[in-house]
Structures are given as structure tokens and as C-alpha cells.
Amino acid sequence: MDITFYGAAKHVTGSCTYLKCNDKTILIDCGLPQGRDEKDMGEEFFFEPSLVDFVLLTHAHIDHSGRIPQLVKEGFRGEIWATSATRRLCDIMLSDSAHIQEMEAEWKSRKSVRAGKNKVEPLYTIKDALESLTYFKECNYDEKIELSKGISCRFVDAGHLLGSSSIELWLEEGDKKRKLVFSGDIGNFDQPIIEDPHYLDDADIVIMESTYGDRIHKKPEGSIGNNIPTIARARELALIVRDTFAKGGNVVIPAFSVGRTQEILYLFRYILDNNLLPEYPDIPVFVDSPLSVKATEIFASSIQGYYDEEAMKMVNEGINPIIFPSLTTIVDVEQSKALNFRKEPCVIISSSGMCEAGRIKHHLKHNLWKPESTVIFSGYQAGGTLGRSILDGARHVTIFSEQIDVKCNVVSLQGISGHADQQGLLEWIKAFKKKPKQIFINHGEAEVASYFASLVNKELKIKAYAPAPLETFSLIDATVLPTQIDTPLPSSVSTKLYNSVDQLINEREILEAVVSRMIKASKKTDLSEKDAIRLTNAIERLRSDIEYLGIKWYGDSE
Ligand SMILES: [Zn+2]
Ligand SMILES: [Zn+2]
């Protein structure tokens, strides 16, 4: 009984974990690496696909499902278990992914043949993708399935995407028993449309994601503690649209076709129904991605058991929660191009979510250089992707071999992230009624995963470890399982910290100047009553802030 971390170990994409028990081989997810991860992980499997008996698929996102067609192409003939919503989404996503593979191979081949080299074969074709779908078996949430003697599993709602799951796995080998939990991607609370992540009761060993293990999402105004009501998310989005439209710019939203796009549509319908932007009663919203259009149809067909209460209530009242009159869906390429010549401001939602491929690149090319436009990021941007460069503040980027200045407003809506933040992840662990013996942390950038593992160690007193790619562990002898020792803050966090310290040093002079001007003003003999009150209030505010900070940080000062 052992476990090997083939994919998303110290990486965010390419999820693929390998288990052996009773001569059976199980894969949890079989995802495609994206961005920089693609180069790190390469294209081959480090195991024999024909010897894999089961694939348990947590959810449909391509970084979890995208190599299934390749697995089948290379000999897999077992069973692929997923919830019915995941299976339906995979129907469209795997074919779409194959289409991208074929197009890329064709493009690379043309270059390669011109250089006198061989043609480039696609990783898999549409035919492979269609064939792989025949190996799927559907299950419902909370239903225990016996895969074979001594191996059972159960899918539980993970609140990350329609159909997304955490997976419980019961393994029995001889007289040894182990209960495993794979977190899958853990959703955020109060995400539109879908349910909140469900918590689990017990596990010996947990394998969990850590995408945002180093940060806390900024919560939009109007949030109540951890709860973010739909109106708070909608208002945050509405204000960005209002400011951008007032300048005459477009709002461009790169979004995963499946999941994020529909959640954003849900928010726009909410904005319009509740008249949150009275000055723009018909916000023109375009969804420009054939895959998004198909996925929206699946979401709109409201699969029983997958919607949350708020969305279900609407469906029962005969309202489609993600469709509204000023929404246009675009499949046709010409129509897509025409968007760039529109005179009136509009909202464009397009994929891919990390801006690596697809029509979003055209829309970025036409809007990044415009100071009046806004690009809104709403999902995780992996290292090495175009999306990450823009989000990290690149002043210019290269799109289709052309250098484009980034002058537009770039914002990130963390409040609508599909992933739990550090606090959400810790809460998810704390919710186990019986403390797990060991936690493996994966699905996070190297420094984030290690940092989160040492945090779990320290704060929750549970052995935690971020495995490196290809590391294998026996699940029988829990005592030899490793522990992460203290890992420093990820550089993304520490860089930010040092930058703000620099700023603080720069601004100390301003603070001193403000204080001396306040003192000077208070000594003026001709101060009006109104100014005196304002000055008193300002001094009080500043003084109480300083006092509060003094209490908070004094203990730490030397
Ligand atoms: Zn996902
Ligand atoms: Zn993921």
C-alpha cells in the first residue's frame, strides 16, 4: 500500500497521484500541466498506463482531467469514476482540449517541416478524447462505491466547480486498513451557484491542495466575517464596470470557460436584476468562447443536487440564474473580431483563464494598451503564464509576436476565487472530528506548499509534508512518514513585505510633516470653529490609530 506523487507535487497544475493497494493501481486525477509546469513535468507518464485499474476524477478542470485521453491512448482500459456533472463537463472539455492539441501540433508542424524536421504529433486527438469518454462511470455525491475487494471510495461536494469533489478512500490490505481523503480543489465559501465545500469527519492520511496556502483573500466590502453575500461580490464587480464605462473603456475578464464564466454571469444577472448600476441598465456582456457557450448550456440545465439553495430557488421560480437579456454569446470568429471595433463600452468574458490560449489573447491585445479599459482577473494565474505577467505588473507583454504596452487598469477579484484561502484551508482541516495522522500538501507552488506544510505542523500539530515530484511513501507505516520543518515565507509574500517596509520608511517623513503641521495649525489664533472641530477629529483619529498600532506591535519591538 503506497502512494506516489506524479503530478502537482510542488506545482499547481497537472494533478496526478498514484496509489497501489492489493495489486490494484488507482490514479487520483490525471491532469494536464500548464504554464511553467508543462516544461517541468514533460509529456510522458512515469508509470505504465495499461496497468492502471481505476481513475478517480475530482473535477473536470483540465489541470485535473486533461491527460485522460492520453492515458487511454497509451493503453488504459480500466474505469474512470466521476460525478455525473463532472462527466458531462468532461464531454465538452476533453474534446476541446484535444482540438487545442491538434491545432498546436499543426502549427508546430508547419514550422518544423519548414526547418526540415519531422512533423509534430498532437498529445492526443479528438478521436482519442471521444474514446476516453467511454471509460467513464458516473456516481452521485455521498454514495459509497466498492471498486474492488478492499478498495472503496466516496465522492463528497468540494464546492469548487459544478460536480467537484473531495474523495474518501478506504483501503484494506491483509490486516492493514487505511482511510485516505483527497481534498481535490477546495472551494471558497458563498461561491455563486454551487454549494459550499462539505467538511469530512475522519481520515488517517489526507492529501490536500494548497493553491492559496500563503494568503488570505481580500474580502469585498459588505462581507460578514467569512461570509460574502452575493450582493457584496456583485457590488464590487459593478463598481469596476461603472468606473471603466465612465472612462469609455471595456471590461475584459479572462475566465475559465467552465465554472468561473458562469459564476461571473450569475453576478451580472444579479447586478441587472437588482439595479445595482442604474446608470447602465443594460450592461452589454459578451461571452466569447465556444466552449464557454457549451458549458453555460450545461450549467443552465441546472443539474439537480449540484446547485446551492439560492440558485435552486431561482430555478424553481422559473428564472435562469445565468442568463439575462443583454448577454450575447459568441461562437463565430467574425463576430468575435467585430467586438474589437465596437464603439460603446462593453464587458468581454473570454478564455483561457490564464490567457495562454484562445480568443482572450485578441481581446487583451486590443485593450491592454488603453488606459480607459480594465482587465479583471478572477482565478489563479500559474507562474509563467501571460495572465501571471499582467497580474504581476508587467509594463509590456508580447502577444502574437507583438509588443503591447500594459496601460489599462488591472484588478484581481480575490473574493470570487474558486479556491479557499489559507484560512479556508486551515478551517477545512480543523473540521475533521478526528485529527488526521498525516497530511500531504500538494497542488501549490513549491515554496507555498512547503510553507503551508510547516504552518499545519506548527499551528495544528499534525505531521504535514509537501512531497517532491515522484516521491513515494508507504501508507502502512505512518511513523516513517515525513514532516516539513520550518520553511520561510514564500518569496511572493516576503517581497511584498519588504516593499511595504520601504514605503513605510519613505512615508515616515510625511507622517512627521503631518504631525508638525497639525501642531502648527492648532496654534493658529484665527482658526474658525468648523476648522477647529475638523482638526480635533483628525488629530483624534491619527492618535487612536497610532495608539492601536502601538498596542499591536509594541510587544515585538526591541
Ligand atoms: Zn479546479
Ligand atoms: Zn486545480
Coordinates of C-alpha atoms and ligand atoms in Angstrom, one line a residue:
M1 CA 0.0 0.0 0.0
D2 CA 1.9 3.1 -1.2
I3 CA 1.4 6.5 -2.7
T4 CA 3.5 8.3 -5.4
F5 CA 3.1 12.0 -6.3
Y6 CA 3.5 12.2 -10.0
G7 CA 1.7 15.5 -10.7
A8 CA 1.0 18.8 -9.0
A9 CA 3.7 17.9 -6.4
K10 CA 5.2 21.3 -5.5
H11 CA 3.3 22.5 -8.6
V12 CA -0.2 23.8 -9.1
T13 CA -1.3 22.1 -12.3
G14 CA -1.0 18.6 -13.7
S15 CA -2.7 16.8 -10.7
C16 CA -2.0 13.1 -10.7
T17 CA -1.5 10.9 -7.6
Y18 CA -0.8 7.2 -7.9
L19 CA -1.8 4.6 -5.3
K20 CA -1.1 0.9 -5.1
C21 CA -3.2 -1.4 -2.9
N22 CA -3.9 -5.2 -3.3
D23 CA -2.2 -5.4 -6.7
K24 CA -4.6 -2.7 -7.9
T25 CA -3.5 0.7 -9.2
I26 CA -5.5 3.8 -8.7
L27 CA -4.9 7.3 -10.1
I28 CA -6.5 10.3 -8.4
D29 CA -6.8 12.8 -11.3
C30 CA -4.9 12.8 -14.5
G31 CA -4.4 16.4 -15.3
L32 CA -2.5 18.4 -17.9
P33 CA 0.3 20.7 -16.6
Q34 CA 0.0 24.3 -17.6
G35 CA 2.3 27.3 -18.0
R36 CA 5.8 26.7 -16.5
D37 CA 4.7 23.4 -15.0
E38 CA 4.4 22.0 -18.5
K39 CA 8.2 22.2 -19.0
D40 CA 8.9 20.8 -15.6
M41 CA 6.7 17.8 -15.9
G42 CA 7.1 16.9 -19.5
E43 CA 4.7 14.8 -21.6
E44 CA 5.3 11.2 -20.6
F45 CA 3.8 9.2 -17.9
F46 CA 6.2 7.7 -15.4
F47 CA 4.1 4.6 -15.0
E48 CA 2.5 2.1 -17.3
P49 CA -1.0 3.4 -18.3
S50 CA -2.2 -0.1 -19.2
L51 CA -1.6 -1.3 -15.6
V52 CA -3.8 1.4 -14.1
D53 CA -7.2 -0.1 -12.9
F54 CA -9.1 3.0 -11.8
V55 CA -9.0 6.7 -12.2
L56 CA -10.9 8.7 -9.6
L57 CA -11.5 12.2 -11.0
T58 CA -12.1 15.0 -8.5
H59 CA -13.4 17.5 -11.1
A60 CA -13.5 18.5 -14.7
H61 CA -10.9 21.3 -14.9
I62 CA -8.2 20.4 -17.5
D63 CA -5.4 20.6 -15.0
H64 CA -7.1 17.6 -13.3
S65 CA -8.6 15.7 -16.3
G66 CA -6.7 16.8 -19.3
R67 CA -4.4 13.8 -19.7
I68 CA -7.2 11.2 -19.6
P69 CA -7.3 10.9 -23.4
Q70 CA -3.6 10.4 -23.4
L71 CA -3.9 7.7 -20.7
V72 CA -6.4 5.8 -22.8
K73 CA -4.4 6.3 -26.0
E74 CA -1.4 4.7 -24.2
G75 CA -3.3 1.6 -23.1
F76 CA -5.5 2.4 -20.1
R77 CA -8.6 0.1 -20.1
G78 CA -9.9 0.5 -16.6
E79 CA -12.8 2.5 -15.1
I80 CA -12.9 6.3 -14.7
W81 CA -15.1 7.3 -11.8
A82 CA -16.6 10.9 -11.5
T83 CA -19.8 12.6 -10.5
S84 CA -22.3 12.9 -13.4
A85 CA -21.8 16.7 -13.6
T86 CA -18.0 16.1 -13.9
R87 CA -18.6 13.5 -16.6
R88 CA -20.9 15.9 -18.6
L89 CA -18.4 18.7 -18.4
C90 CA -15.6 16.4 -19.4
D91 CA -17.7 15.5 -22.5
I92 CA -17.1 19.0 -23.8
M93 CA -13.8 19.9 -22.1
L94 CA -11.7 16.9 -23.3
S95 CA -12.8 17.3 -26.9
D96 CA -12.0 21.0 -26.7
S97 CA -8.6 20.2 -25.2
A98 CA -7.9 17.7 -28.0
H99 CA -8.9 20.3 -30.5
I100 CA -6.3 22.7 -29.0
Q101 CA -3.7 19.9 -29.0
E102 CA -4.4 19.2 -32.7
M103 CA -4.2 22.9 -33.6
E104 CA -1.0 23.4 -31.7
A105 CA 0.6 20.3 -33.3
E106 CA -0.4 21.5 -36.8
W107 CA 1.1 25.0 -36.1
K108 CA 4.3 23.5 -34.7
S109 CA 4.5 21.0 -37.6
R110 CA 4.4 23.8 -40.2
K111 CA 7.4 25.4 -38.5
S112 CA 9.2 22.2 -38.1
V113 CA 8.7 20.9 -41.7
R114 CA 9.9 24.3 -43.0
A115 CA 13.1 23.7 -40.9
G116 CA 13.5 20.3 -42.5
K117 CA 12.4 18.4 -39.4
N118 CA 9.7 15.8 -38.7
K119 CA 6.0 16.6 -38.2
V120 CA 4.9 17.2 -34.6
E121 CA 2.2 14.7 -33.3
P122 CA -0.5 16.0 -31.1
L123 CA -0.5 14.7 -27.5
Y124 CA -3.9 13.3 -28.4
T125 CA -6.7 13.8 -30.9
I126 CA -10.4 14.4 -30.8
K127 CA -10.9 10.7 -31.6
D128 CA -8.8 9.8 -28.5
A129 CA -10.8 12.2 -26.4
L130 CA -14.1 10.7 -27.6
E131 CA -12.8 7.2 -26.9
S132 CA -11.7 8.1 -23.4
L133 CA -15.2 9.2 -22.6
T134 CA -16.5 5.6 -23.0
Y135 CA -14.5 4.6 -19.9
F136 CA -16.3 7.0 -17.6
K137 CA -18.6 5.7 -14.8
E138 CA -20.9 8.1 -13.1
C139 CA -21.6 8.3 -9.4
N140 CA -23.6 10.5 -7.0
Y141 CA -22.3 12.6 -4.1
D142 CA -22.1 10.7 -0.8
E143 CA -22.6 7.3 -2.4
K144 CA -20.1 4.7 -1.2
I145 CA -18.7 2.6 -4.1
E146 CA -16.8 -0.7 -3.8
L147 CA -14.2 -0.5 -6.6
S148 CA -12.8 -4.0 -5.8
K149 CA -12.1 -6.1 -2.8
G150 CA -10.7 -3.9 0.0
I151 CA -11.0 -0.7 -2.0
S152 CA -14.0 1.6 -1.7
C153 CA -14.5 5.3 -2.3
R154 CA -17.0 8.1 -1.8
F155 CA -17.2 11.5 -3.6
V156 CA -18.2 14.5 -1.4
D157 CA -19.0 18.0 -2.7
A158 CA -15.9 20.2 -2.6
G159 CA -17.7 23.4 -3.6
H160 CA -15.1 24.4 -6.2
L161 CA -16.9 23.7 -9.5
L162 CA -20.1 22.1 -10.6
G163 CA -19.6 18.4 -9.8
S164 CA -16.3 19.0 -8.0
S165 CA -15.4 16.5 -5.2
S166 CA -13.2 15.6 -2.3
I167 CA -12.7 11.8 -2.4
E168 CA -12.7 9.5 0.6
L169 CA -10.9 6.2 0.0
W170 CA -11.0 3.1 2.2
L171 CA -8.1 0.7 1.6
E172 CA -7.6 -2.7 3.1
E173 CA -4.6 -4.9 2.6
G174 CA -4.2 -8.0 4.7
D175 CA -4.9 -6.9 8.2
K176 CA -4.0 -3.3 7.5
K177 CA -6.6 -0.6 7.0
R178 CA -6.2 3.0 5.9
K179 CA -8.7 5.7 5.3
L180 CA -7.5 8.4 2.9
V181 CA -9.0 11.7 1.9
F182 CA -8.1 13.6 -1.2
S183 CA -9.3 17.2 -0.9
G184 CA -9.5 17.9 -4.6
D185 CA -9.6 21.7 -5.1
I186 CA -11.3 23.1 -2.1
G187 CA -13.9 25.8 -2.9
N188 CA -14.5 29.2 -1.4
F189 CA -17.5 29.8 0.8
D190 CA -20.5 31.5 -0.7
Q191 CA -19.3 31.0 -4.3
P192 CA -22.2 31.7 -6.6
I193 CA -24.4 28.9 -8.0
I194 CA -22.7 25.9 -6.2
E195 CA -22.7 24.7 -2.7
D196 CA -20.1 25.4 0.0
P197 CA -17.4 22.8 0.4
H198 CA -18.5 20.0 2.6
Y199 CA -16.3 19.0 5.6
L200 CA -15.2 15.5 6.3
D201 CA -15.1 13.6 9.6
D202 CA -12.1 11.4 9.7
A203 CA -9.0 10.2 7.8
D204 CA -5.7 8.6 8.6
I205 CA -4.0 10.4 5.8
V206 CA -5.1 13.5 3.9
I207 CA -3.7 14.7 0.6
M208 CA -4.7 18.3 0.1
E209 CA -4.3 21.3 -2.1
S210 CA -2.5 24.5 -1.1
T211 CA -3.0 26.9 -4.0
Y212 CA -3.6 29.9 -1.7
G213 CA -1.8 28.4 1.3
D214 CA 0.2 31.6 1.7
R215 CA -2.5 34.2 1.5
I216 CA -5.8 35.5 2.7
H217 CA -8.3 36.6 0.1
K218 CA -9.3 40.2 0.3
K219 CA -13.0 40.2 1.1
P220 CA -15.2 42.7 -0.6
E221 CA -17.0 45.4 1.3
G222 CA -20.2 44.1 2.8
S223 CA -18.8 40.8 3.8
I224 CA -19.9 39.5 7.2
G225 CA -16.9 37.6 8.8
N226 CA -16.2 34.8 6.4
N227 CA -19.5 35.1 4.7
I228 CA -19.6 37.0 1.4
P229 CA -23.2 37.6 0.4
T230 CA -23.8 37.7 -3.4
I231 CA -24.6 41.4 -3.1
A232 CA -21.1 42.1 -1.8
R233 CA -19.5 40.3 -4.7
A234 CA -21.9 41.8 -7.2
R235 CA -21.3 45.4 -5.9
E236 CA -17.5 45.0 -6.2
L237 CA -17.9 44.0 -9.8
A238 CA -20.5 46.7 -10.5
L239 CA -18.2 49.5 -9.3
I240 CA -15.4 48.4 -11.6
V241 CA -17.8 48.3 -14.5
R242 CA -19.2 51.7 -13.7
D243 CA -15.7 53.3 -13.4
T244 CA -14.5 51.7 -16.6
F245 CA -17.6 52.6 -18.6
A246 CA -17.5 56.2 -17.3
K247 CA -14.0 56.5 -18.9
G248 CA -15.3 54.9 -22.1
G249 CA -13.3 51.6 -21.7
N250 CA -14.1 48.0 -21.9
V251 CA -14.0 45.4 -19.1
V252 CA -12.1 42.3 -20.2
I253 CA -12.4 39.2 -18.0
P254 CA -10.2 36.2 -18.7
A255 CA -12.1 33.3 -17.2
F256 CA -12.0 29.5 -17.2
S257 CA -14.8 28.6 -19.7
V258 CA -16.2 26.2 -17.2
G259 CA -17.1 27.4 -13.8
R260 CA -15.8 30.9 -13.5
T261 CA -17.5 32.2 -16.6
Q262 CA -20.9 31.0 -15.3
E263 CA -20.3 32.5 -11.9
I264 CA -19.5 35.8 -13.4
L265 CA -22.7 35.7 -15.5
Y266 CA -24.6 34.9 -12.3
L267 CA -23.2 38.1 -10.8
F268 CA -24.0 40.2 -13.8
R269 CA -27.6 38.9 -13.8
Y270 CA -27.7 39.8 -10.1
I271 CA -26.4 43.3 -10.8
L272 CA -29.0 43.9 -13.5
D273 CA -32.0 42.3 -11.6
N274 CA -31.2 44.4 -8.6
N275 CA -30.5 47.5 -10.5
L276 CA -27.1 48.0 -8.8
L277 CA -25.9 50.2 -11.7
P278 CA -28.9 52.4 -12.5
E279 CA -26.8 54.5 -14.9
Y280 CA -26.2 51.3 -17.1
P281 CA -29.5 49.3 -17.0
D282 CA -28.4 47.2 -20.0
I283 CA -24.7 46.3 -19.5
P284 CA -23.7 44.6 -22.8
V285 CA -22.0 41.4 -21.8
F286 CA -20.3 39.1 -24.4
V287 CA -19.2 35.6 -23.7
D288 CA -16.7 35.0 -26.4
S289 CA -15.6 31.3 -26.3
P290 CA -17.4 28.4 -28.0
L291 CA -16.5 26.2 -25.0
S292 CA -18.0 28.6 -22.5
V293 CA -21.2 28.7 -24.5
K294 CA -21.5 24.9 -24.4
A295 CA -20.6 24.9 -20.7
T296 CA -23.1 27.6 -20.0
E297 CA -25.7 25.3 -21.5
I298 CA -24.8 22.5 -19.1
F299 CA -24.8 24.8 -16.2
A300 CA -28.1 26.3 -17.3
S301 CA -29.7 22.9 -17.5
S302 CA -29.4 23.0 -13.7
I303 CA -28.4 19.6 -12.6
Q304 CA -30.4 18.6 -9.5
G305 CA -28.2 18.2 -6.5
Y306 CA -25.4 20.5 -7.8
Y307 CA -26.9 24.0 -7.3
D308 CA -26.9 25.8 -4.0
E309 CA -30.1 26.9 -2.3
E310 CA -30.0 30.5 -3.7
A311 CA -29.6 29.3 -7.3
M312 CA -32.1 26.5 -6.9
K313 CA -34.7 28.9 -5.5
M314 CA -34.4 30.9 -8.7
V315 CA -34.7 27.8 -10.9
N316 CA -37.8 26.8 -9.1
E317 CA -39.3 30.3 -9.7
G318 CA -38.6 29.8 -13.4
I319 CA -35.6 32.1 -13.6
N320 CA -32.5 31.0 -15.3
P321 CA -29.7 32.3 -12.9
I322 CA -27.0 32.8 -15.5
I323 CA -28.9 34.3 -18.5
F324 CA -30.2 37.8 -19.0
P325 CA -31.3 39.9 -22.0
S326 CA -28.1 42.0 -22.5
L327 CA -26.0 38.8 -22.7
T328 CA -24.6 37.8 -26.1
T329 CA -22.8 34.5 -26.6
I330 CA -20.4 34.3 -29.5
V331 CA -19.3 31.2 -31.3
D332 CA -18.5 32.7 -34.7
V333 CA -14.9 34.0 -35.3
E334 CA -16.1 37.0 -37.3
Q335 CA -18.4 38.1 -34.6
S336 CA -15.6 37.8 -32.1
K337 CA -13.3 40.0 -34.2
A338 CA -16.1 42.6 -34.6
L339 CA -16.1 43.1 -30.8
N340 CA -12.8 44.9 -31.2
F341 CA -14.4 47.6 -33.3
R342 CA -17.4 48.3 -31.1
K343 CA -17.7 52.0 -30.2
E344 CA -19.7 51.6 -26.9
P345 CA -18.1 50.1 -23.9
C346 CA -18.9 46.5 -23.1
V347 CA -17.9 43.6 -20.9
I348 CA -16.0 40.7 -22.6
I349 CA -15.6 37.4 -20.9
S350 CA -13.3 35.0 -22.7
S351 CA -11.0 32.1 -22.2
S352 CA -8.5 30.7 -21.4
G353 CA -8.5 31.8 -17.8
M354 CA -4.7 32.2 -17.6
C355 CA -4.5 33.9 -21.0
E356 CA -2.3 31.2 -22.5
A357 CA -4.6 30.3 -25.5
G358 CA -7.9 31.1 -27.0
R359 CA -9.6 34.3 -28.0
I360 CA -8.8 36.2 -24.8
K361 CA -5.4 37.0 -26.3
H362 CA -7.0 39.0 -29.1
H363 CA -9.1 41.0 -26.6
L364 CA -6.1 41.6 -24.4
K365 CA -4.2 42.8 -27.5
H366 CA -6.9 45.4 -28.2
N367 CA -7.4 46.6 -24.6
L368 CA -4.2 46.3 -22.6
W369 CA -2.7 49.5 -24.0
K370 CA -5.9 51.5 -23.4
P371 CA -5.7 53.4 -20.0
E372 CA -9.6 53.6 -20.0
S373 CA -10.0 49.8 -20.1
T374 CA -9.9 47.3 -17.2
V375 CA -8.8 43.7 -17.1
I376 CA -10.3 41.7 -14.2
F377 CA -8.6 38.5 -13.0
S378 CA -10.8 36.2 -11.1
G379 CA -8.9 33.0 -11.0
Y380 CA -5.5 31.6 -10.1
Q381 CA -2.7 32.6 -12.6
A382 CA 0.1 30.0 -12.7
G383 CA 3.7 31.0 -12.9
G384 CA 5.0 31.6 -16.4
T385 CA 1.6 32.3 -18.0
L386 CA 0.6 35.6 -19.7
G387 CA -2.0 36.2 -17.1
R388 CA 0.5 36.0 -14.3
S389 CA 2.8 38.5 -16.0
I390 CA 0.0 41.0 -16.4
L391 CA -1.2 40.5 -12.9
D392 CA 2.4 40.8 -11.5
G393 CA 2.6 44.3 -13.1
A394 CA 4.5 43.7 -16.4
R395 CA 4.7 47.0 -18.2
H396 CA 4.6 45.4 -21.6
V397 CA 3.9 41.9 -22.8
T398 CA 4.2 40.0 -26.1
I399 CA 1.1 38.8 -27.7
F400 CA 1.2 37.2 -31.2
S401 CA 4.8 38.3 -31.6
E402 CA 3.8 41.9 -31.0
Q403 CA 4.9 44.0 -28.0
I404 CA 1.8 45.5 -26.3
D405 CA 2.0 48.2 -23.5
V406 CA 0.1 47.5 -20.4
K407 CA -1.6 50.8 -19.6
C408 CA -5.1 49.6 -18.6
N409 CA -6.3 49.1 -15.1
V410 CA -5.5 45.6 -13.8
V411 CA -7.6 44.3 -10.9
S412 CA -7.9 41.0 -9.2
L413 CA -11.1 39.9 -7.6
Q414 CA -9.9 37.5 -4.9
G415 CA -13.3 37.5 -3.4
I416 CA -14.6 35.4 -6.2
S417 CA -11.8 33.0 -6.3
G418 CA -12.8 29.3 -6.7
H419 CA -10.2 28.3 -4.2
A420 CA -10.2 28.6 -0.4
D421 CA -7.6 30.9 1.0
Q422 CA -5.1 30.0 3.8
Q423 CA -7.8 30.5 6.4
G424 CA -10.3 28.4 4.5
L425 CA -7.8 25.6 4.1
L426 CA -7.0 25.6 7.8
E427 CA -10.7 25.5 8.6
W428 CA -11.1 22.6 6.3
I429 CA -8.5 20.6 8.2
K430 CA -9.8 21.7 11.6
A431 CA -13.3 20.4 10.7
F432 CA -12.1 16.8 10.9
K433 CA -13.7 15.4 14.0
K434 CA -10.7 13.1 14.5
K435 CA -7.3 14.6 13.7
P436 CA -5.6 13.0 10.7
K437 CA -2.3 11.4 11.4
Q438 CA -0.5 12.8 8.4
I439 CA -1.2 15.4 5.7
F440 CA 0.5 15.6 2.4
I441 CA 0.3 19.0 0.8
N442 CA 0.3 19.3 -2.9
H443 CA -1.3 21.5 -5.6
G444 CA 0.7 24.6 -4.7
E445 CA 3.8 26.3 -5.9
A446 CA 6.9 24.8 -4.3
E447 CA 7.5 27.4 -1.7
V448 CA 3.8 27.9 -0.9
A449 CA 3.3 24.1 -0.4
S450 CA 6.3 23.8 1.9
Y451 CA 5.3 26.9 3.8
F452 CA 1.8 25.7 4.3
A453 CA 3.0 22.3 5.4
S454 CA 5.1 23.8 8.1
L455 CA 2.2 26.0 9.1
V456 CA 0.0 23.0 9.5
N457 CA 2.7 21.4 11.6
K458 CA 3.1 24.3 13.9
E459 CA -0.5 25.6 14.2
L460 CA -2.5 22.3 14.1
K461 CA 0.2 19.9 15.4
I462 CA -0.4 17.5 12.6
K463 CA 2.5 15.9 10.7
A464 CA 2.5 17.6 7.3
Y465 CA 4.8 17.4 4.3
A466 CA 4.9 18.8 0.8
P467 CA 6.2 15.9 -1.4
A468 CA 8.5 16.5 -4.3
P469 CA 7.6 15.1 -7.8
L470 CA 8.0 11.3 -8.0
E471 CA 8.4 10.8 -4.2
T472 CA 6.8 7.6 -2.9
F473 CA 5.7 6.7 0.6
S474 CA 4.4 3.6 2.3
L475 CA 0.9 4.1 3.7
I476 CA 1.3 1.2 6.1
D477 CA 3.9 2.6 8.4
A478 CA 2.7 6.1 9.3
T479 CA 5.6 6.5 11.7
V480 CA 8.1 6.8 8.9
L481 CA 6.1 9.5 7.1
P482 CA 8.0 12.7 6.9
T483 CA 7.4 16.1 8.4
Q484 CA 8.1 19.5 7.0
I485 CA 10.5 21.5 9.1
D486 CA 10.2 25.3 9.3
T487 CA 10.0 26.8 5.9
P488 CA 10.4 30.6 5.4
L489 CA 7.7 32.8 4.0
P490 CA 7.2 32.3 0.2
S491 CA 9.2 35.0 -1.7
S492 CA 6.0 36.4 -3.1
V493 CA 4.9 37.3 0.4
S494 CA 8.3 38.4 1.7
T495 CA 8.9 40.6 -1.4
K496 CA 5.6 42.3 -0.7
L497 CA 6.5 42.8 2.9
Y498 CA 9.9 44.3 2.1
N499 CA 8.4 46.6 -0.4
S500 CA 5.9 47.9 2.1
V501 CA 8.6 48.4 4.7
D502 CA 10.4 50.5 2.1
Q503 CA 7.3 52.5 1.6
L504 CA 6.8 52.9 5.3
I505 CA 10.4 54.3 5.6
N506 CA 9.7 56.7 2.8
E507 CA 6.4 57.8 4.3
R508 CA 7.7 58.3 7.8
E509 CA 8.8 61.8 6.7
I510 CA 5.3 62.5 5.5
L511 CA 3.9 61.4 8.9
E512 CA 6.3 63.6 10.8
A513 CA 5.4 66.5 8.5
V514 CA 1.6 65.9 9.0
V515 CA 2.1 65.9 12.8
S516 CA 4.1 69.1 12.8
R517 CA 1.5 70.8 10.5
M518 CA -1.3 69.7 12.8
I519 CA 0.5 71.2 15.8
K520 CA 1.2 74.4 13.9
A521 CA -2.4 74.7 12.8
S522 CA -3.7 74.2 16.4
K523 CA -1.6 77.2 17.5
K524 CA -3.2 79.5 15.0
T525 CA -5.2 82.3 16.6
D526 CA -7.6 82.8 13.7
L527 CA -8.9 79.2 13.5
S528 CA -12.6 79.0 12.7
E529 CA -14.9 76.8 14.8
K530 CA -15.5 74.5 11.9
D531 CA -11.8 74.0 11.2
A532 CA -11.1 73.6 14.9
I533 CA -13.6 70.7 15.1
R534 CA -12.2 69.1 11.9
L535 CA -8.6 69.4 13.1
T536 CA -9.6 68.0 16.6
N537 CA -11.2 65.0 14.9
A538 CA -8.3 64.4 12.5
I539 CA -5.8 64.5 15.5
E540 CA -8.0 62.1 17.5
R541 CA -8.2 59.7 14.6
L542 CA -4.5 59.7 14.0
R543 CA -3.7 59.4 17.7
S544 CA -6.0 56.4 18.2
D545 CA -4.6 54.7 15.1
I546 CA -1.1 55.2 16.5
E547 CA -2.2 54.0 19.9
Y548 CA -3.8 50.9 18.4
L549 CA -0.7 50.1 16.4
G550 CA 1.4 50.7 19.4
I551 CA -0.5 48.1 21.4
K552 CA -0.5 45.7 18.5
W553 CA 3.2 45.9 17.6
Y554 CA 5.0 47.4 20.7
G555 CA 5.5 43.9 22.3
D556 CA 7.5 42.9 19.3
S557 CA 9.8 45.9 19.2
E558 CA 13.3 45.8 20.7
Ligands
ZN1 ZN -10.0 23.2 -10.3
ZN2 ZN -6.8 22.5 -9.6

